[in-house]
Structure formats: structure tokens, C-alpha cells
mmCIF file of C-alpha atoms in Angstrom:
data_model
loop_
_atom_site.group_PDB
_atom_site.id
_atom_site.type_symbol
_atom_site.label_atom_id
_atom_site.label_comp_id
_atom_site.label_asym_id
_atom_site.label_seq_id
_atom_site.Cartn_x
_atom_site.Cartn_y
_atom_site.Cartn_z
ATOM 1 C CA ASP A 1 -0.445 -66.870 28.703
ATOM 2 C CA ALA A 2 -1.460 -66.659 24.908
ATOM 3 C CA LYS A 3 0.763 -67.835 22.862
ATOM 4 C CA THR A 4 -0.243 -65.586 20.232
ATOM 5 C CA THR A 5 -0.509 -61.888 19.126
ATOM 6 C CA GLN A 6 -3.160 -60.440 17.188
ATOM 7 C CA PRO A 7 -3.686 -57.114 16.295
ATOM 8 C CA PRO A 8 -6.967 -55.761 18.919
ATOM 9 C CA SER A 9 -9.253 -54.296 15.763
ATOM 10 C CA MET A 10 -9.552 -54.225 12.073
ATOM 11 C CA ASP A 11 -11.976 -52.973 9.502
ATOM 12 C CA CYS A 12 -12.845 -54.599 6.239
ATOM 13 C CA ALA A 13 -15.354 -53.295 3.643
ATOM 14 C CA GLU A 14 -18.328 -55.552 3.122
ATOM 15 C CA GLY A 15 -17.624 -57.880 -0.270
ATOM 16 C CA ARG A 16 -13.804 -57.535 0.212
ATOM 17 C CA ALA A 17 -11.678 -60.146 1.734
ATOM 18 C CA ALA A 18 -10.700 -59.911 5.785
ATOM 19 C CA ASN A 19 -6.767 -60.708 6.178
ATOM 20 C CA LEU A 20 -5.932 -60.819 9.974
ATOM 21 C CA PRO A 21 -2.554 -61.713 10.841
ATOM 22 C CA CYS A 22 -1.519 -63.897 14.089
ATOM 23 C CA ASN A 23 1.801 -64.175 15.223
ATOM 24 C CA HIS A 24 2.961 -67.323 17.431
ATOM 25 C CA SER A 25 6.653 -67.168 16.956
ATOM 26 C CA THR A 26 7.132 -69.485 19.620
ATOM 27 C CA ILE A 27 4.802 -72.551 18.415
ATOM 28 C CA SER A 28 6.540 -75.951 18.608
ATOM 29 C CA GLY A 29 6.442 -78.914 15.863
ATOM 30 C CA ASN A 30 3.619 -80.365 17.686
ATOM 31 C CA GLU A 31 0.956 -77.206 18.145
ATOM 32 C CA TYR A 32 -1.577 -76.766 15.493
ATOM 33 C CA VAL A 33 -3.025 -73.315 14.873
ATOM 34 C CA TYR A 34 -6.976 -72.614 15.479
ATOM 35 C CA TRP A 35 -9.286 -70.211 14.266
ATOM 36 C CA TYR A 36 -12.212 -69.227 16.198
ATOM 37 C CA ARG A 37 -14.947 -66.559 16.083
ATOM 38 C CA GLN A 38 -17.194 -64.750 18.591
ATOM 39 C CA ILE A 39 -20.391 -63.257 17.418
ATOM 40 C CA HIS A 40 -21.625 -60.448 20.779
ATOM 41 C CA SER A 41 -22.483 -62.811 23.398
ATOM 42 C CA GLN A 42 -22.852 -66.352 21.518
ATOM 43 C CA GLY A 43 -20.205 -69.230 21.697
ATOM 44 C CA PRO A 44 -17.399 -68.946 20.034
ATOM 45 C CA GLN A 45 -17.256 -70.428 16.576
ATOM 46 C CA TYR A 46 -14.804 -72.611 15.461
ATOM 47 C CA ILE A 47 -13.398 -72.094 11.841
ATOM 48 C CA ILE A 48 -10.279 -74.254 10.858
ATOM 49 C CA HIS A 49 -7.114 -75.173 12.063
ATOM 50 C CA GLY A 50 -4.155 -76.423 10.469
ATOM 51 C CA LEU A 51 -0.588 -77.924 11.244
ATOM 52 C CA LYS A 52 1.702 -76.499 8.370
ATOM 53 C CA ASN A 53 -0.226 -76.901 5.221
ATOM 54 C CA ASN A 54 -2.611 -73.811 3.764
ATOM 55 C CA GLU A 55 -6.285 -75.132 4.877
ATOM 56 C CA THR A 56 -9.391 -74.362 3.438
ATOM 57 C CA ASN A 57 -12.492 -75.077 4.039
ATOM 58 C CA GLU A 58 -16.396 -73.189 2.925
ATOM 59 C CA MET A 59 -15.482 -70.843 5.931
ATOM 60 C CA ALA A 60 -11.787 -69.508 5.265
ATOM 61 C CA SER A 61 -8.526 -70.028 4.044
ATOM 62 C CA LEU A 62 -5.434 -70.683 6.698
ATOM 63 C CA ILE A 63 -2.372 -69.491 5.172
ATOM 64 C CA ILE A 64 0.612 -70.428 7.793
ATOM 65 C CA THR A 65 3.899 -69.313 6.720
ATOM 66 C CA GLU A 66 7.273 -72.007 5.952
ATOM 67 C CA ASP A 67 8.840 -71.381 9.540
ATOM 68 C CA ARG A 68 5.315 -71.406 11.134
ATOM 69 C CA LYS A 69 5.084 -68.287 13.025
ATOM 70 C CA SER A 70 2.917 -66.230 11.422
ATOM 71 C CA SER A 71 -0.469 -67.171 9.860
ATOM 72 C CA THR A 72 -3.331 -65.865 8.223
ATOM 73 C CA LEU A 73 -7.072 -66.081 8.396
ATOM 74 C CA ILE A 74 -8.531 -65.395 4.942
ATOM 75 C CA LEU A 75 -12.463 -64.578 5.027
ATOM 76 C CA PRO A 76 -12.486 -64.315 1.089
ATOM 77 C CA HIS A 77 -15.711 -61.784 0.839
ATOM 78 C CA ALA A 78 -16.538 -60.913 4.014
ATOM 79 C CA THR A 79 -20.222 -59.802 4.569
ATOM 80 C CA LEU A 80 -21.337 -57.793 7.816
ATOM 81 C CA ARG A 81 -22.398 -61.406 9.808
ATOM 82 C CA ASP A 82 -18.846 -61.537 10.093
ATOM 83 C CA THR A 83 -18.449 -58.911 12.433
ATOM 84 C CA ALA A 84 -17.094 -60.913 15.313
ATOM 85 C CA VAL A 85 -13.532 -61.104 17.600
ATOM 86 C CA TYR A 86 -11.315 -63.878 15.629
ATOM 87 C CA TYR A 87 -9.246 -65.635 17.839
ATOM 88 C CA CYS A 88 -5.516 -66.820 16.885
ATOM 89 C CA ILE A 89 -4.834 -70.214 19.033
ATOM 90 C CA VAL A 90 -1.898 -72.053 19.274
ATOM 91 C CA ARG A 91 -2.876 -75.778 20.884
ATOM 92 C CA GLY A 92 -0.384 -78.953 20.880
ATOM 93 C CA ILE A 93 -1.995 -82.365 20.310
ATOM 94 C CA TYR A 94 -0.504 -84.203 23.462
ATOM 95 C CA ASN A 95 -1.098 -84.038 26.367
ATOM 96 C CA GLN A 96 -3.204 -80.804 26.612
ATOM 97 C CA GLY A 97 -6.841 -82.341 26.366
ATOM 98 C CA GLY A 98 -9.352 -80.341 25.678
ATOM 99 C CA LYS A 99 -7.813 -76.714 26.916
ATOM 100 C CA LEU A 100 -7.661 -73.693 24.827
ATOM 101 C CA ILE A 101 -6.268 -70.943 25.737
ATOM 102 C CA PHE A 102 -7.705 -67.600 24.403
ATOM 103 C CA GLY A 103 -5.559 -64.657 24.304
ATOM 104 C CA GLN A 104 -7.820 -60.988 23.287
ATOM 105 C CA GLY A 105 -8.566 -61.299 19.805
ATOM 106 C CA THR A 106 -8.835 -59.008 17.279
ATOM 107 C CA GLU A 107 -12.128 -57.448 16.599
ATOM 108 C CA LEU A 108 -13.328 -57.445 13.143
ATOM 109 C CA SER A 109 -15.931 -54.703 11.624
ATOM 110 C CA VAL A 110 -17.313 -55.405 8.587
ATOM 111 C CA LYS A 111 -18.357 -52.687 7.118
ATOM 112 C CA PRO A 112 -20.830 -51.486 4.344
ATOM 113 C CA LYS B 1 -26.589 -83.207 14.170
ATOM 114 C CA ALA B 2 -27.679 -81.369 17.362
ATOM 115 C CA GLY B 3 -25.521 -78.476 18.944
ATOM 116 C CA VAL B 4 -23.647 -78.134 22.029
ATOM 117 C CA THR B 5 -26.629 -77.172 24.699
ATOM 118 C CA GLN B 6 -26.412 -75.531 27.925
ATOM 119 C CA THR B 7 -29.113 -75.074 30.719
ATOM 120 C CA PRO B 8 -30.281 -72.664 31.687
ATOM 121 C CA ARG B 9 -29.187 -69.364 29.190
ATOM 122 C CA TYR B 10 -29.870 -66.920 32.341
ATOM 123 C CA LEU B 11 -29.460 -67.162 35.552
ATOM 124 C CA ILE B 12 -30.008 -64.061 38.840
ATOM 125 C CA LYS B 13 -28.300 -65.433 42.021
ATOM 126 C CA THR B 14 -27.276 -63.696 44.879
ATOM 127 C CA ARG B 15 -23.982 -63.699 46.743
ATOM 128 C CA GLY B 16 -23.279 -66.500 49.146
ATOM 129 C CA GLN B 17 -25.686 -68.864 47.031
ATOM 130 C CA GLN B 18 -25.006 -71.892 45.121
ATOM 131 C CA VAL B 19 -25.221 -72.547 41.030
ATOM 132 C CA THR B 20 -25.750 -75.930 39.046
ATOM 133 C CA LEU B 21 -25.180 -75.559 35.316
ATOM 134 C CA SER B 22 -25.556 -77.940 32.619
ATOM 135 C CA CYS B 23 -24.067 -79.050 29.691
ATOM 136 C CA SER B 24 -25.267 -81.289 26.908
ATOM 137 C CA PRO B 25 -22.291 -82.111 24.384
ATOM 138 C CA ILE B 26 -22.854 -83.187 21.067
ATOM 139 C CA SER B 27 -23.591 -86.600 20.441
ATOM 140 C CA GLY B 28 -20.690 -88.869 20.186
ATOM 141 C CA HIS B 29 -18.408 -86.374 21.695
ATOM 142 C CA ARG B 30 -16.846 -87.416 24.868
ATOM 143 C CA SER B 31 -14.800 -84.069 26.481
ATOM 144 C CA VAL B 32 -16.599 -81.619 27.725
ATOM 145 C CA SER B 33 -14.408 -78.221 28.442
ATOM 146 C CA TRP B 34 -16.200 -75.382 30.652
ATOM 147 C CA TYR B 35 -14.365 -71.409 30.085
ATOM 148 C CA GLN B 36 -15.902 -68.488 32.230
ATOM 149 C CA GLN B 37 -15.417 -64.931 29.838
ATOM 150 C CA THR B 38 -15.901 -61.398 32.042
ATOM 151 C CA PRO B 39 -15.110 -58.256 30.130
ATOM 152 C CA GLY B 40 -11.745 -57.667 32.325
ATOM 153 C CA GLN B 41 -10.387 -61.307 31.773
ATOM 154 C CA GLY B 42 -11.930 -62.607 28.564
ATOM 155 C CA LEU B 43 -12.224 -66.163 27.777
ATOM 156 C CA GLN B 44 -10.413 -67.898 30.626
ATOM 157 C CA PHE B 45 -10.532 -72.841 31.302
ATOM 158 C CA LEU B 46 -11.775 -73.972 33.850
ATOM 159 C CA PHE B 47 -11.892 -77.677 33.588
ATOM 160 C CA GLU B 48 -12.328 -80.631 31.452
ATOM 161 C CA TYR B 49 -14.111 -83.728 31.606
ATOM 162 C CA PHE B 50 -13.301 -87.313 29.516
ATOM 163 C CA SER B 51 -15.288 -90.392 30.595
ATOM 164 C CA GLU B 52 -16.398 -89.187 33.926
ATOM 165 C CA THR B 53 -12.501 -87.588 34.607
ATOM 166 C CA GLN B 54 -11.019 -84.497 35.442
ATOM 167 C CA ARG B 55 -8.446 -84.083 32.998
ATOM 168 C CA ASN B 56 -7.505 -80.589 33.200
ATOM 169 C CA LYS B 57 -8.122 -77.879 35.402
ATOM 170 C CA GLY B 58 -7.458 -74.153 34.812
ATOM 171 C CA ASN B 59 -6.538 -71.862 37.745
ATOM 172 C CA PHE B 60 -10.073 -71.356 39.595
ATOM 173 C CA PRO B 61 -10.335 -71.515 43.187
ATOM 174 C CA GLY B 62 -12.196 -74.898 45.012
ATOM 175 C CA ARG B 63 -15.422 -73.240 45.113
ATOM 176 C CA PHE B 64 -15.648 -74.178 40.960
ATOM 177 C CA SER B 65 -16.220 -77.498 40.361
ATOM 178 C CA GLY B 66 -18.003 -80.110 37.545
ATOM 179 C CA ARG B 67 -18.425 -83.556 36.889
ATOM 180 C CA GLN B 68 -19.406 -85.864 33.756
ATOM 181 C CA PHE B 69 -21.920 -88.566 33.658
ATOM 182 C CA SER B 70 -21.780 -91.767 32.057
ATOM 183 C CA ASN B 71 -23.635 -90.377 28.730
ATOM 184 C CA SER B 72 -21.219 -87.302 28.532
ATOM 185 C CA ARG B 73 -23.440 -85.039 30.128
ATOM 186 C CA SER B 74 -21.663 -82.615 32.381
ATOM 187 C CA GLU B 75 -22.600 -80.464 35.271
ATOM 188 C CA MET B 76 -20.906 -77.340 36.613
ATOM 189 C CA ASN B 77 -21.175 -76.140 40.206
ATOM 190 C CA VAL B 78 -20.151 -72.771 41.335
ATOM 191 C CA SER B 79 -20.632 -72.609 45.592
ATOM 192 C CA THR B 80 -20.785 -69.436 47.573
ATOM 193 C CA LEU B 81 -20.840 -67.266 44.852
ATOM 194 C CA GLU B 82 -19.042 -63.975 44.633
ATOM 195 C CA LEU B 83 -19.741 -60.846 42.627
ATOM 196 C CA GLY B 84 -16.940 -61.611 40.168
ATOM 197 C CA ASP B 85 -18.640 -64.864 39.545
ATOM 198 C CA SER B 86 -20.946 -62.886 37.072
ATOM 199 C CA ALA B 87 -19.759 -63.897 33.681
ATOM 200 C CA LEU B 88 -20.885 -65.981 30.554
ATOM 201 C CA TYR B 89 -20.203 -70.026 31.292
ATOM 202 C CA LEU B 90 -19.177 -71.955 28.430
ATOM 203 C CA CYS B 91 -18.922 -75.138 27.841
ATOM 204 C CA ALA B 92 -17.192 -76.849 24.422
ATOM 205 C CA SER B 93 -17.573 -80.341 23.565
ATOM 206 C CA SER B 94 -15.019 -82.390 21.325
ATOM 207 C CA PHE B 95 -14.557 -85.756 20.379
ATOM 208 C CA THR B 96 -11.902 -86.912 22.499
ATOM 209 C CA GLY B 97 -10.824 -83.351 23.426
ATOM 210 C CA GLN B 98 -6.699 -84.934 21.907
ATOM 211 C CA GLY B 99 -5.419 -84.434 18.709
ATOM 212 C CA ALA B 100 -6.587 -82.198 16.081
ATOM 213 C CA TYR B 101 -10.061 -82.611 16.646
ATOM 214 C CA GLU B 102 -11.954 -79.016 16.955
ATOM 215 C CA GLN B 103 -13.974 -78.210 19.845
ATOM 216 C CA TYR B 104 -17.994 -76.739 19.198
ATOM 217 C CA PHE B 105 -19.318 -74.481 21.854
ATOM 218 C CA GLY B 106 -22.415 -74.085 23.744
ATOM 219 C CA PRO B 107 -24.497 -70.337 23.600
ATOM 220 C CA GLY B 108 -23.383 -70.076 27.079
ATOM 221 C CA THR B 109 -25.184 -69.499 30.627
ATOM 222 C CA ARG B 110 -25.349 -65.368 31.618
ATOM 223 C CA LEU B 111 -24.774 -65.611 35.714
ATOM 224 C CA THR B 112 -25.708 -62.193 37.294
ATOM 225 C CA VAL B 113 -24.843 -62.565 40.775
ATOM 226 C CA THR B 114 -26.469 -59.497 43.046
#
């Protein structure tokens, strides 16, 4: 079973920041938080991952709370092309290999 | 750098037949994982191969099998197809699959079983 809880859907106005929350209250010390997104009928796309520090790349920022029980993915200036299902995944770095456990994700709709 | 490629992109098969899907990982990646995506079950992990060995396996029947070649390319096979096997099959490659390395997904193969 997925170790994360996400809202099933969210709306965001184009040009505004999209803040997607994720709860992972049972996360353990050696588990990373990963974010992927899937645009309709395409393969999932890696966005960002982090352990405990906030991370930023060209696509998004990841804010992880100090107790690591929740995180927020931030798309700073959402565009219509950011409409997708966003998956938050917790993954251990030892003995898990390439296995990712996907939940239901958050369906983000960016509206003009 | 070229991305993950999957062939064929679309496939229609009849119940009872078998099918082989192919995945070519990103150059230098040695881990290949396979996933099945259906509207009802979402994205589910099938198995992972690393250095030609199956390293992880999901909860699927033995009709689903795979292999990996020395160049890291991977194939998955589904025998005795059932209607419920209709799905988008995705493969993902990673440098090692361990540690904090991210996975990169291919576009998928859409399998329809009639």
C-alpha cells in the first residue's frame, strides 16, 4: 500500500503558484520523498526528490516539514501544460531497488 | 541523451495469445522496472531487473515474466492473455535502482486484449 496521502484533485489559476500537499506520517529515516507527474496517457515524469532539506530545480520546489511527516510540491508559475496527475512517493534507499509504490495522486487542473 | 523507448506503442491481441513488449533504457542505466497501469488499479509494480537478474517482483501471476539482456534492454512477456490484461505497460530505467537515483519512464505500450 502507498505510504502517502494526497488530495484527489486541486485547481490552480494559470500563472499562480500551485502548492500540492502530501502526508507521509509514517516515513522512516532512510526514506526519500519523490514527486512524479503523469500527463494524460504518457509515462510518469520525474520532478524532484528530497530527504529532509528543501530542494529546488528547474521544474519545482519541494518543501519538507522538519518532522518529515508531510511535504509540499510547489510549481511556482503554473501553466496549462502542468495539468496532470501528481504522485508523491516515499521510497527507501536500501533494499527496495527500483520499486515505486504509486498511490492515487492529485489531479491538478490549471485553468486559464 | 535519448530517453527510455518502448516498442511497440500499441498492440491488439486476442484472449489466450501471448505478447512480448520491449524496453530500451537510457544509456548507462542498468536497472529496468516494469509497471502496469489500469483505470481500476492505477500504477502497479510488476518487476525490476538489474544486471540481467530479477531483483524485485510485484504481486502478479506467473503469466507475467521478464528478462534483461547484457546491454540492459529488457523484455516482458505475458502468456495466455486475459481481458483484464488490457492496460498501459510502462517501463522505467534508473542508473542502479538503489539509493536516491530517480527513475525515468518510457511512453508505454498500450495493450488491448479482445
